[in-house]
Structures are given as structure tokens and as C-alpha cells.
Coordinates of C-alpha atoms and ligand atoms in Angstrom, one line a residue:
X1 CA 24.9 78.4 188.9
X2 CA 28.3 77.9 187.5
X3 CA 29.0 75.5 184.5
X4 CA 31.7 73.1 185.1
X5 CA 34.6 71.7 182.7
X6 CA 34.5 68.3 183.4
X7 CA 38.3 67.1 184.4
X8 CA 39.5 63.9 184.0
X9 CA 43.4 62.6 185.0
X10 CA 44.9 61.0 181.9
X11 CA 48.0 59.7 184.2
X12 CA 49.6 59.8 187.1
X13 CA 53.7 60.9 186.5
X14 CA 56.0 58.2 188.4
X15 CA 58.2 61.1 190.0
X16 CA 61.0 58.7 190.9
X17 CA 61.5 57.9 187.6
X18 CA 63.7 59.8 185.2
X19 CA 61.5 61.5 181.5
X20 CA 63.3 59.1 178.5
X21 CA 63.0 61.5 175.8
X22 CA 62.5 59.9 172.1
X23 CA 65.4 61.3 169.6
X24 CA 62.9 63.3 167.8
X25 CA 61.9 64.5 171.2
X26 CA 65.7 65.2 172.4
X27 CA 66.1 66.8 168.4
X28 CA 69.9 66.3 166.9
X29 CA 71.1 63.5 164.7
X30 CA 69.0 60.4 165.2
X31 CA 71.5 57.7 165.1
X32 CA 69.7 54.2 164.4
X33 CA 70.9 50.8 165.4
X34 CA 71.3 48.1 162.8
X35 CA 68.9 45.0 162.6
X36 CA 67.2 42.4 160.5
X37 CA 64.1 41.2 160.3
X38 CA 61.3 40.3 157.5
X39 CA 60.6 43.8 156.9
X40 CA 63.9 45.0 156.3
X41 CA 64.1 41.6 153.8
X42 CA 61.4 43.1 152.3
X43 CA 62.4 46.6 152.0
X44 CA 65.9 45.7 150.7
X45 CA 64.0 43.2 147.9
X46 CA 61.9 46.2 147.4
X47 CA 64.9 49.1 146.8
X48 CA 67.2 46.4 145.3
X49 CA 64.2 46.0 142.4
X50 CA 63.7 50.1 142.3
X51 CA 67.5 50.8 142.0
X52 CA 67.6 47.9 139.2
X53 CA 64.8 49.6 137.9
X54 CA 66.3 53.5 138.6
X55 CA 69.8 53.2 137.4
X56 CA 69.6 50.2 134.9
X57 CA 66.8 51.3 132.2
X58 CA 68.1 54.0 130.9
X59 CA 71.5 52.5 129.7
X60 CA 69.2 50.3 127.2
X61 CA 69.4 50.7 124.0
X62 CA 66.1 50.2 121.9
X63 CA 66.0 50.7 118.0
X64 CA 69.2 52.4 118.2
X65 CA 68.9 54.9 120.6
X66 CA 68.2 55.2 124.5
X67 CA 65.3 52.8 125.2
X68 CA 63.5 55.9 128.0
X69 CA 64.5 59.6 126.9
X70 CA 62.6 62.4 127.3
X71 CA 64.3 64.5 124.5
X72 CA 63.4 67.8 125.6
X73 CA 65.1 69.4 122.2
X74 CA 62.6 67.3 119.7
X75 CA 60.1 67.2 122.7
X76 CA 59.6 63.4 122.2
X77 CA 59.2 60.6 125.2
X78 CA 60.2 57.4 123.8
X79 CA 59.5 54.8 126.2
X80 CA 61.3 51.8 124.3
X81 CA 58.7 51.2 121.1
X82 CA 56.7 54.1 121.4
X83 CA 57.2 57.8 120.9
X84 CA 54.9 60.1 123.1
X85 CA 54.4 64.0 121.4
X86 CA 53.5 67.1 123.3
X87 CA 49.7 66.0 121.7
X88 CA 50.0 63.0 124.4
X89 CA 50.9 64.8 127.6
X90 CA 47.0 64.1 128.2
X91 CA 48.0 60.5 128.6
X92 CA 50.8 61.1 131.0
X93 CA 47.8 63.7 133.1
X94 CA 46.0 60.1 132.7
X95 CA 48.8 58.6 134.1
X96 CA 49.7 60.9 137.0
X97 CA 45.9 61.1 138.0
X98 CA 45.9 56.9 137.9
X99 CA 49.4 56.7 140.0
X100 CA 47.5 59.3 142.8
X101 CA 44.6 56.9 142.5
X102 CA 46.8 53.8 143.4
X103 CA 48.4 55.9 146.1
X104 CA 45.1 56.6 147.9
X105 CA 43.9 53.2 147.7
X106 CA 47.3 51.7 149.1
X107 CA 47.0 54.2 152.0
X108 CA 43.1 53.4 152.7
X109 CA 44.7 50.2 152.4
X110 CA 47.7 49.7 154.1
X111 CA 48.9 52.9 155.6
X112 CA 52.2 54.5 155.1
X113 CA 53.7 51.2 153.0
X114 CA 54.2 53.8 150.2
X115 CA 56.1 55.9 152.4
X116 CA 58.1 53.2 154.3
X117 CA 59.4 51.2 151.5
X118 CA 59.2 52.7 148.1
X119 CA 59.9 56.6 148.4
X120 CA 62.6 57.8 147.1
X121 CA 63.5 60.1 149.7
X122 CA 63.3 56.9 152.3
X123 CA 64.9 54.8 150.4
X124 CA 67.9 57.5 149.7
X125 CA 67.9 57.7 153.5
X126 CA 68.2 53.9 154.0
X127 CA 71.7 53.8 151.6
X128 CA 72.8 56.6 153.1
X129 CA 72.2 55.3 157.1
X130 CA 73.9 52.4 155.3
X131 CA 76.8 54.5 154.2
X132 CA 76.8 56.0 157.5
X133 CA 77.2 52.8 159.1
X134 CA 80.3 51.3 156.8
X135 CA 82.2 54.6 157.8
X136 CA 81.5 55.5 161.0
X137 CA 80.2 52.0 162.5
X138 CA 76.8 50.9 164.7
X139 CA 75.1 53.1 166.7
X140 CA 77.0 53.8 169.6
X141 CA 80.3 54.1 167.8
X142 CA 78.8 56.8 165.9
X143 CA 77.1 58.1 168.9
X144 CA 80.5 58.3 170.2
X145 CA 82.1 59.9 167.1
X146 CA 79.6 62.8 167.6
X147 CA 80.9 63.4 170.8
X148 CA 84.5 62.8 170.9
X149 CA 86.7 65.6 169.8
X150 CA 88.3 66.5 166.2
X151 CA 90.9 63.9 165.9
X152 CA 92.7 62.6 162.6
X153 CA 90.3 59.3 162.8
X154 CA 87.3 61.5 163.2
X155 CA 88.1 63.3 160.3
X156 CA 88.9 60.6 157.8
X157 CA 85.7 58.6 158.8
X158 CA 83.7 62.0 158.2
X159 CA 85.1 62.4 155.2
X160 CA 84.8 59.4 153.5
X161 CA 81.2 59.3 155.4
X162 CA 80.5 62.4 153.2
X163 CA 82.5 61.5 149.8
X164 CA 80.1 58.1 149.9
X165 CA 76.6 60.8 150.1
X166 CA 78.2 62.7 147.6
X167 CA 79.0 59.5 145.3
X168 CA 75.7 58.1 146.0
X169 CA 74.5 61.5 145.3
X170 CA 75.9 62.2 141.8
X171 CA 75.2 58.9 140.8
X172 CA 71.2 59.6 141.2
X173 CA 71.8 62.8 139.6
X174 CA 73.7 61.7 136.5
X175 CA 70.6 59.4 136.0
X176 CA 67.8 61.2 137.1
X177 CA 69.4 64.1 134.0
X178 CA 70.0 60.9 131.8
X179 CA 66.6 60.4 131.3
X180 CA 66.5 63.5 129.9
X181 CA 69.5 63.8 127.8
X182 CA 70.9 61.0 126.1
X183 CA 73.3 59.6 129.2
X184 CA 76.2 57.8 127.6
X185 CA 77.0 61.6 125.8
X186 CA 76.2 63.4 129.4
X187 CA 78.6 60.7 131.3
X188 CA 81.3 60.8 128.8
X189 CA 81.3 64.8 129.1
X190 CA 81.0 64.7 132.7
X191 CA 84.6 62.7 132.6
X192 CA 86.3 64.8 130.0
X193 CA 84.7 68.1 131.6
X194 CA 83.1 69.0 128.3
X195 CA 79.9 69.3 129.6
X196 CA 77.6 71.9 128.8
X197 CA 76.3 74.8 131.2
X198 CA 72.8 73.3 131.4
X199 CA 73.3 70.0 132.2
X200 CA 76.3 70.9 134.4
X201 CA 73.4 73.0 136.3
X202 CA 70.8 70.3 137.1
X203 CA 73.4 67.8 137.7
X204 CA 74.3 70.2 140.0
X205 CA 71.6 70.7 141.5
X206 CA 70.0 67.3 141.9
X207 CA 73.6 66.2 143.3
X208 CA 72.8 68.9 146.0
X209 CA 69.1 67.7 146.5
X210 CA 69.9 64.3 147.1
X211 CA 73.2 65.0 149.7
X212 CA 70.8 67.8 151.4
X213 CA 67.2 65.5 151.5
X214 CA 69.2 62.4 152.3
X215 CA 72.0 63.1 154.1
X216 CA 71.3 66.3 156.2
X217 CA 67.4 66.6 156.1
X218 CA 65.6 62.7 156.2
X219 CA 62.9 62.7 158.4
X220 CA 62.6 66.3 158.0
X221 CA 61.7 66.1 155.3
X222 CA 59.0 63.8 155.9
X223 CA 57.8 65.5 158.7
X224 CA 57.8 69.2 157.5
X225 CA 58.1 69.2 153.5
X226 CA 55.8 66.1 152.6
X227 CA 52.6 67.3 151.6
X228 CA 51.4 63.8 151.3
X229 CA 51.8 63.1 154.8
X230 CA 49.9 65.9 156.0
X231 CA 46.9 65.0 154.4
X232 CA 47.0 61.2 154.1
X233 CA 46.0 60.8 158.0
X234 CA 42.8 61.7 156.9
X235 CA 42.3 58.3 154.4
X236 CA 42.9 56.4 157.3
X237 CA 40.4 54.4 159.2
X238 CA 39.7 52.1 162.0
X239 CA 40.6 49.1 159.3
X240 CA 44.0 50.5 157.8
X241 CA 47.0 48.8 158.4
X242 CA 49.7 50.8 160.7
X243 CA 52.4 49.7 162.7
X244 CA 51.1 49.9 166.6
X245 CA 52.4 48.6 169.7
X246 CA 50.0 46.1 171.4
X247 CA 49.8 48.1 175.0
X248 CA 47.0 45.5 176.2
X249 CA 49.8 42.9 176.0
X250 CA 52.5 44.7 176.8
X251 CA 51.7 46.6 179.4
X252 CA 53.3 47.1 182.4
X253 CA 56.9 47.4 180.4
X254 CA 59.4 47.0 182.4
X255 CA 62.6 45.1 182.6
X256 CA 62.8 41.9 183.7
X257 CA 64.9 38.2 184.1
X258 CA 64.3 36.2 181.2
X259 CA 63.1 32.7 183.1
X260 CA 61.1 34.8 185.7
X261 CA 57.4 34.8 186.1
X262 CA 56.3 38.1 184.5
X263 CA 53.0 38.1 185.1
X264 CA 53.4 37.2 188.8
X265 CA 55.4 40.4 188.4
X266 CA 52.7 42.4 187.2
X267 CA 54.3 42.7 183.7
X268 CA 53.4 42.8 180.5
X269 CA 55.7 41.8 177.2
X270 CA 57.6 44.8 176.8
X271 CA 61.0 44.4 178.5
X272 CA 61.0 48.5 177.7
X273 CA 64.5 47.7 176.5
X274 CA 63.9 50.5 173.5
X275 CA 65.6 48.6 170.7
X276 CA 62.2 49.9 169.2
X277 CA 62.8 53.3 169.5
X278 CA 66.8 52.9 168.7
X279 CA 65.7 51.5 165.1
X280 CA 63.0 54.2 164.1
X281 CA 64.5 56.4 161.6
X282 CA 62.0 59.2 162.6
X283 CA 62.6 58.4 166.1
X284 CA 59.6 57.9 167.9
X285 CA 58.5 55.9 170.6
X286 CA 55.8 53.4 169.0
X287 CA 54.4 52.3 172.1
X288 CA 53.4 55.9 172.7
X289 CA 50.8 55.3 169.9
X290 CA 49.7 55.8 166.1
X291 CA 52.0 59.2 165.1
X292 CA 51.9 61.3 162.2
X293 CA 55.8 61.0 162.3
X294 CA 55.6 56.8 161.8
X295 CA 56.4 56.0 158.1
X296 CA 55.2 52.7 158.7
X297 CA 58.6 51.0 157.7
X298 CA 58.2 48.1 160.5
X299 CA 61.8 48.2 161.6
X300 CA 60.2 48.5 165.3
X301 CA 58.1 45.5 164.3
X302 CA 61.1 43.3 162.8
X303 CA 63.6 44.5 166.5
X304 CA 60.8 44.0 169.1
X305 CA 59.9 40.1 167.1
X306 CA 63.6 39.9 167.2
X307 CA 63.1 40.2 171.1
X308 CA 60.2 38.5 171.9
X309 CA 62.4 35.8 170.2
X310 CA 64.7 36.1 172.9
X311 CA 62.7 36.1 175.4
X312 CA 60.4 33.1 174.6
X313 CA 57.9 35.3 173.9
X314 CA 54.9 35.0 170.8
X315 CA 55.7 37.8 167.9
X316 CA 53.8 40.5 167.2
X317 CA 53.9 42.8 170.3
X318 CA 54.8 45.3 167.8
X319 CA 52.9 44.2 164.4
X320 CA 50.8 45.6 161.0
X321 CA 47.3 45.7 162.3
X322 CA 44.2 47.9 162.3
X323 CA 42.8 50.2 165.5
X324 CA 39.9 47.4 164.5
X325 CA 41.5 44.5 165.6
X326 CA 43.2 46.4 168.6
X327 CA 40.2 46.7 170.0
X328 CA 39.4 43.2 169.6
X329 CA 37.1 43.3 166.2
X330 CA 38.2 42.2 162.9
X331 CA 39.9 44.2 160.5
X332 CA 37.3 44.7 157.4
X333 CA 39.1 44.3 153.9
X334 CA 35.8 45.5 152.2
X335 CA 34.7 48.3 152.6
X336 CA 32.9 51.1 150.9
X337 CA 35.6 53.4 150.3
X338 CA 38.4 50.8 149.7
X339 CA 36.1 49.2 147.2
X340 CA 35.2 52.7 145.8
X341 CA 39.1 53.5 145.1
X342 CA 39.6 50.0 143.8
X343 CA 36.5 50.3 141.2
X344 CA 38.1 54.0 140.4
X345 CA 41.4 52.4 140.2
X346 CA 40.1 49.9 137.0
X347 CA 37.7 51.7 135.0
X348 CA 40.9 54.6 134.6
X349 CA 43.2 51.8 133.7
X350 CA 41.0 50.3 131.5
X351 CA 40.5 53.8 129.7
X352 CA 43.9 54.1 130.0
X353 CA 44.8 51.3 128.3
X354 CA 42.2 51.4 125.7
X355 CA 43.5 55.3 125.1
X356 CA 46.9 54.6 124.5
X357 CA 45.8 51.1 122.0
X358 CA 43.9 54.1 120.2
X359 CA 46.3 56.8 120.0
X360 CA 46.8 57.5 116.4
X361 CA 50.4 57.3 115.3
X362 CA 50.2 59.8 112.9
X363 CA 49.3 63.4 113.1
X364 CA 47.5 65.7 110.9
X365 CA 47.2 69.4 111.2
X366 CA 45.5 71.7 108.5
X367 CA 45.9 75.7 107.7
X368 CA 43.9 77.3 105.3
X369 CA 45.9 80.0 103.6
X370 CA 45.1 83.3 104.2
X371 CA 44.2 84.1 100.6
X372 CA 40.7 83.6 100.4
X373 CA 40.6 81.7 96.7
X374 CA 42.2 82.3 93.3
X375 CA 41.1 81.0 89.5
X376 CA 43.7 78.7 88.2
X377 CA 44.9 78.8 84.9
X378 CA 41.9 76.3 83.7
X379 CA 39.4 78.8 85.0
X380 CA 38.7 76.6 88.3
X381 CA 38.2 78.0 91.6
X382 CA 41.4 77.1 93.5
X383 CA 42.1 77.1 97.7
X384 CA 45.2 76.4 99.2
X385 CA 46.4 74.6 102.1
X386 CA 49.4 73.7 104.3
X387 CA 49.4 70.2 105.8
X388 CA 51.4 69.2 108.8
X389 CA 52.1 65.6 109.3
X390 CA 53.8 63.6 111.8
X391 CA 55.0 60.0 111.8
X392 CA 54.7 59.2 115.2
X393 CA 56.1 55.6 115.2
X394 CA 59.8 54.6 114.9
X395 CA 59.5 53.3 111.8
X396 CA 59.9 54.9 108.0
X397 CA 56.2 55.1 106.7
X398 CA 54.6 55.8 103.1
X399 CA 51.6 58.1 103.7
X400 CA 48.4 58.8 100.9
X401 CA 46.9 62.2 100.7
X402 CA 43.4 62.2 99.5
X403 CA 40.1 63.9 100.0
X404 CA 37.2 63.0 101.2
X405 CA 33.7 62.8 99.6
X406 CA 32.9 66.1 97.8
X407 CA 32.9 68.1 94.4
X408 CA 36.7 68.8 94.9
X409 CA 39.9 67.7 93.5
X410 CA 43.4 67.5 94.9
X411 CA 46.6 68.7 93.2
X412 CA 50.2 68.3 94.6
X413 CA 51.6 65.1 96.3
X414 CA 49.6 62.7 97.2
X415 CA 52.3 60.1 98.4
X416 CA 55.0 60.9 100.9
X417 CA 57.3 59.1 103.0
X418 CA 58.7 60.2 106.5
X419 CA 61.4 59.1 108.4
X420 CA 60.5 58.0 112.4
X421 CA 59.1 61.4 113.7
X422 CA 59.3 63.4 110.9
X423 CA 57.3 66.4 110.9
X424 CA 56.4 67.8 106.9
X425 CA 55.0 71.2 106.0
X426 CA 52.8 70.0 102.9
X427 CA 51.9 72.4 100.5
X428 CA 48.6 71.4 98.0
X429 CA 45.8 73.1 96.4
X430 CA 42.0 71.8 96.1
X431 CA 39.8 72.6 93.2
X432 CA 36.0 72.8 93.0
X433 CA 35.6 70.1 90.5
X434 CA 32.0 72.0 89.4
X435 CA 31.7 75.7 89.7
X436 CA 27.6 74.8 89.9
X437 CA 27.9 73.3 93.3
X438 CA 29.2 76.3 95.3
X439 CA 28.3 79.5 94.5
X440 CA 29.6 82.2 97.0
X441 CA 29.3 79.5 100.0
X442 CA 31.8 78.3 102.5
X443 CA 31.7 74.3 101.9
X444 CA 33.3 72.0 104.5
X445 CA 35.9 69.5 103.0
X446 CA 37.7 66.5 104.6
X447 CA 41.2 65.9 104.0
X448 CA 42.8 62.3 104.6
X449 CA 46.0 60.3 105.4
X450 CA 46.1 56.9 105.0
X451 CA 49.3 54.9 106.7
X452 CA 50.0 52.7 103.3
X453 CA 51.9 50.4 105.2
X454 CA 48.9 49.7 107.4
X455 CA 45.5 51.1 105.5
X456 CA 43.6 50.4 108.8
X457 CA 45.9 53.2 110.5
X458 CA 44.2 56.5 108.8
X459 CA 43.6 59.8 110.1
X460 CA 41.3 63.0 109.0
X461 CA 40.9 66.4 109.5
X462 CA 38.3 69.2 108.8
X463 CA 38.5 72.2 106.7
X464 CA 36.6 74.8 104.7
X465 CA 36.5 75.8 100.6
X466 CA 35.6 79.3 99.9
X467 CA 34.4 80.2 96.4
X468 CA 32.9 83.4 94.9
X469 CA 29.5 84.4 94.4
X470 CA 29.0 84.7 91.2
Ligands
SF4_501 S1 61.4 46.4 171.3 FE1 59.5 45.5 172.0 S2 60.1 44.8 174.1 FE2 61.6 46.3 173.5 S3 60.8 48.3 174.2 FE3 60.1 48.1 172.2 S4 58.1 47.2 172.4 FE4 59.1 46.8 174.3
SF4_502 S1 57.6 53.8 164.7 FE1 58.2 51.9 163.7 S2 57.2 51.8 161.8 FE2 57.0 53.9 162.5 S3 58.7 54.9 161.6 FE3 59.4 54.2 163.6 S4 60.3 52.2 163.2 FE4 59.2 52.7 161.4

């Protein structure tokens, strides 16, 4: 006997009526419509606070220089009052590994909000859909545009469509390099052209990044290049928040009077007028279900309420909600994993925090010298050693050398003063204060510097004394 593959007919095609492709279906420019809504409030709050954030912080000025430069020639972060050394980049790890922390616990959370309204390559394409708008108008008008032939019109409103990305563009480059180079010098060479060949290369090339992600690539991007949004589908569950189209309540769609009976009709709340689909800047068809392509940005949400307005209808038809509460349960806020993430999430700020309040502002490094020992002219044994210290803080500091406990003396300076992240090469000697106490052993010693400005602040490091057998 023959096994049998069970069949089952997921829908029956209405011949008589004609396939509506989505525009990421039909591929080509996806042309979205304008609209408000409390989403898009939100979203625009959101940016306007990011761009503040973006383009304002690094034209402050803190202790008389840029208030957030990574100065890649001293190879110093200052980050207003503090000064971060390569010996820190374990913090920023820290950091990095906390921020992909927060990201998966937002996404267990609430889906693609990270996506929808704070990346930068979504919010890039928002300003420049907004550009887009201001120079070649609404949706249809550039719809139109697209088709109609090269005409002078066509060609100013391209151009001035495509000097706006390119502003825009610059703009985010000239920042994004400011952070890394002090950006009043880098603007005022960029004006006279006196800029030099590196700088004029990454401004370059993140001018070209931004006009290419946001201007030419956009959802692309997202739905190709993103390895985030491959793999976060797989933090969802039934409780995470997405964007979904109610189909229980709006289906059948279909289009309808706005005083007629709908339900005598057969119908459900969807006028299937597409606004929904017109909006989505990935341009999908919600209502066709949960889609890796959905960023989650609600502008379907904010156009179908705007609607149901309309109509008479309640909200929500399109809404934030959980596969949970589709189905009719409640959407658990607790639970295991989300509550794992979260604990995560605090005991690595907590270290984090506790890390940096610990993180010694001054830096001591110790080389033996090669020579293995010598007998000064007093007849003591004598080693030699190089000290490297750093004033980490951005402040002038008085530093004392000293030794620890031990038969040993110290000879050269024992007080020194550095400027704000000075780094001194200090030469001193130690002396084994009685020959009787080593004889042909290696003895550890401890060498100390004590911030005299603040004697709690003190630092030491390990070392050896080699004396002769004798
Ligand atoms: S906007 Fe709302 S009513 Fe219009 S097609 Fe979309 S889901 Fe249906
Ligand atoms: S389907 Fe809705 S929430 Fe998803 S990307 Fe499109 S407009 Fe945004």
C-alpha cells in the first residue's frame, strides 16, 4: 500500500479578480504616500532627539577642547570629563556587549521598534523620503514624474531632489569624521579646500554611504545587508509586540459606502483601500501577515486608524499587539526569557558602572633594564628601571614615587608633575639597602604612585631585584 501526502487547499483564487501586487512584489522605486498619525509623532520626537543628539554634541566645547573626540593621533576618547586610553577599550567591549544586550531584550520585547524608529539607516531614509517629497511632491506626483518623459521641470526637480541627499549626505559625513578629528579645523578646511588626503577620503566615503544606503538602497538594505534582521526573527515569540493586521475583524475587505450596513454585506473593517500598503516604506501588504520585510515603524497602524476614523469605525484594525492576543489570550509581559535578558541587562550595567567608578586615572608601567645589576660607587647592589606613567585625567597632577615594603631604597625623582595625558619615561635606580638579605636571589619589589592631589588615588606595580651570589 501506497503512502499518501496528505493535501490540504489553503485558498481558493477569485479568477475574476485582477493579482494587486505589493511594491516590493512589483520591485522598482517604492513611492510612499504622506500621512500622520501617533507613530509618526513619535518617530519624528524620536529622530528630532537623535539628530539633536547626532549633529549637536560634538560642536561642544568641554575644558577647552571638543567635548566627544576620538583623537586617533594621541589615541585618546574624551567623552566631556573623562579621557578613555587604548588600556580602556575593555570598557567600550563592556559597552558594545551591554548595547547588544538592550537590543535583544527590546526585540523579545517589542519587536522591530529598534529598527522602525531609531536606526540610522531608517531614519536617513525618512529625511530623505522627506526630501523626496519637498522636490518632487506626494505620491502620485512623483509616481508621475517617474513616468513622464525628460522635460526641463523633470530635470530641475531631480536635481535639486538629488543636491538635498547629497547635502543631507555631507552633512552626516562631516560629523560622523568630526568625532574623530577635531570638527571646527575639518569644517574650516573643507571651505577653504585645505583639507588633508585622509579626511578628504572618509568624508568621501561616508558622503557616498549615506547618498547610496539612503537615497538609492533603503529597504535593501534592510532586507538584504542587515544581519540583525536575519537573525532577530528568531527572539520573537507568541508575546512580542509586532505590527499585524486584525484579519478576524477585518475580514472580508472589500470596499464599501460609508453609512451602509457592512456586516449585512458580509464585510469586515477593511475597506481594502491600501493606504496601508501605499505608506509602508518596505512595501508590503500587512494584512498578508507577520513579514520578515515589516520594520515595525506603524505607519500602516497610524493610515488604517486614520481610516477607521473616517469610517466610524474603532482603531486598531491595524495595531502593536502579540500573535498571543490575536488569538484571543493575553499578551504575557513576564516571562522567562524577557526576565532573563532584563536580569542580564542589570547585573552588566551595574559592573559597568562600578568598572568605570574604579578605573584608575593614572597608569603605571615598569621595565626592568636589561642589565642584570651593577655596584654603585658606595659598594651597593644597584638595579635599574624605566617607569611609564600616565595622567589619565584632564587635569595637571603632582605624582610621588616610592617603594613598597622591602630592604630597598629609591634614588632619582620621587615627585613629578604631568600635564592632562602626559605620558613620562622615568628613569630611577633601586638599592638593596642590606647586602645580607639577598644573596644571589631574585626578590620581588613593589613600586608605587601616589596621586598627591588625592592620596586615596594610588596605583602599584610589580617587579623583580636581582643581586649576586656572593
Ligand atoms: S488601511 Fe486599513 S482599511 Fe485600508 S486596506 Fe489597510 S487595513 Fe484595510
Ligand atoms: S508593514 Fe507597517 S509596520 Fe511594517 S514596515 Fe510596513 S508600514 Fe511599517
Amino acid at each position: 500500500m501506497t503512502d499518501r501526502i496528505p493535501a490540504r487547499i489553503i485558498e481558493t483564487l477569485d479568477r475574476e479578480k485582477p493579482v494587486r501586487l505589493t511594491p516590493a512584489q512589483a520591485g522598482g522605486a517604492i513611492h510612499t504616500r504622506s500621512f500622520t498619525g501617533l507613530y509618526r509623532n513619535l518617530r519624528l520626537l524620536g529622530g528630532a532627539v537623535l539628530f539633536l543628539l547626532y549633529f549637536g554634541t560634538l560642536w561642544l566645547n568641554w575644558n577647552g577642547r571638543q567635548a566627544v573626540l576620538w583623537d586617533l593621533g594621541t589615541q585618546q576618547f574624551h567623552i566631556f570629563g573623562a579621557t578613555f586610553w587604548p588600556q580602556d577599550f575593555i570598557l567600550l567591549s563592556a559597552l558594545l556587549i551591554i548595547a547588544a544586550f538592550g537590543l535583544f531584550f527590546i526585540t523579545v520585547l517589542a519587536g522591530r521598534v529598534w529598527c522602525g524608529y531609531a536606526c540610522p539607516q531608517s531614519t536617513w531614509t525618512w529625511i530623505f523620503m522627506w526630501a523626496e517629497k519637498i522636490t518632487e511632491g506626494d505620491r502620485h506626483q512623483r509616481i508621475k514624474l517617474d513616468a513622464a518623459p525628460w522635460s526641463a521641470g523633470k530635470l530641475l526637480r531631480r536635481t535639486a531632489k538629488h543636491l538635498l541627499w547629497l547635502a543631507v549626505s555631507l552633512a552626516t559625513a562631516l560629523s560622523f569624521v568630526g568625532y574623530f578629528t577635531p570638527v571646527r579645523q575639518l569644517a574650516a578646511d573643507l571651505v577653504t579646500f585645505e583639507i588633508g588626503m585622509t579626511a578628504a577620503f572618509w568624508l568621501f566615503f561616508f558622503t557616498a554611504a549615506t547618498y547610496i544606503n539612503a537615497g538609492w538602497l533603503r529597504e535593501k538594505v534592510c532586507l538584504h545587508m542587515c544581519p540583525y534582521s536575519r537573525f532577530q526573527s528568531v527572539m520573537f515569540d507568541a508575546d512580542t509586540l509586532v505590527v499585524a493586521y486584525d484579519a478576524a475583524r477585518g475580514e472580508s475587505r472589500g470596499a464599501r459606502r460609508k453609512d451602509s450596513d457592512s456586516r449585512a454585506q458580509g464585510l469586515g473593517d477593511c475597506i481594502d483601500c491600501t493606504l496601508c500598503v501605499q505608506v509602508c516604506p518596505t512595501g508590503i501588504d500587512i494584512r498578508d501577515g507577520l513579514q520578515l520585510d515589516c520594520i515595525g515603524c506603524g505607519a500602516c497602524a497610524d493610515v488604517c486608524d486614520s481610516v477607521m476614523d473616517r469610517m466610524g469605525y474603532a482603531r486598531g484594525l491595524v495595531r502593536y499587539t502579540s500573535e498571543q492576543a490575536l488569538q484571543g489570550g493575553r499578551t504575557r509581559l513576564f516571562r522567562p526569557r524577557l526576565v532573563g535578558y532584563a536580569a542580564a541587562l542589570l547585573v552588566m550595567i551595574g559592573a559597568f558602572v562600578w568598572a568605570l567608578d574604579e578605573r584608575p586615572l593614572l597608569s603605571l608601567d615598569v621595565t626592568r633594564d636589561r642589565t642584570l645589576y651593577r655596584e654603585n660607587t658606595h659598594g651597593q647592589i644597584e638595579n635599574m628601571y624605566r617607569l611609564k606613567l600616565i595622567n589619565k585625567t584632564q587635569q595637571q597632577r603632582e605624582y610621588g614615587v616610592s617603594l613598597g615594603e622591602g630592604p630597598f631604597e629609591l634614588h632619582g625623582r620621587r615627585q613629578v608633575s604631568l600635564a592632562p595625558g602626559e605620558i613620562l619615561d622615568l628613569p630611577v635606580s633601586v638599592t638593596l639597602v642590606d647586602a645580607k638579605q639577598t644573596q644571589g636571589l631574585t626578590r620581588e619589589l613593589r613600586f608605587e604612585v601616589r596621586d598627591l592631589d588625592d592620596p586615596a588615588s594610588v596605583v602599584d606595580t610589580r617587579s623583580t631585584f636581582v643581586a649576586p651570589a656572593r
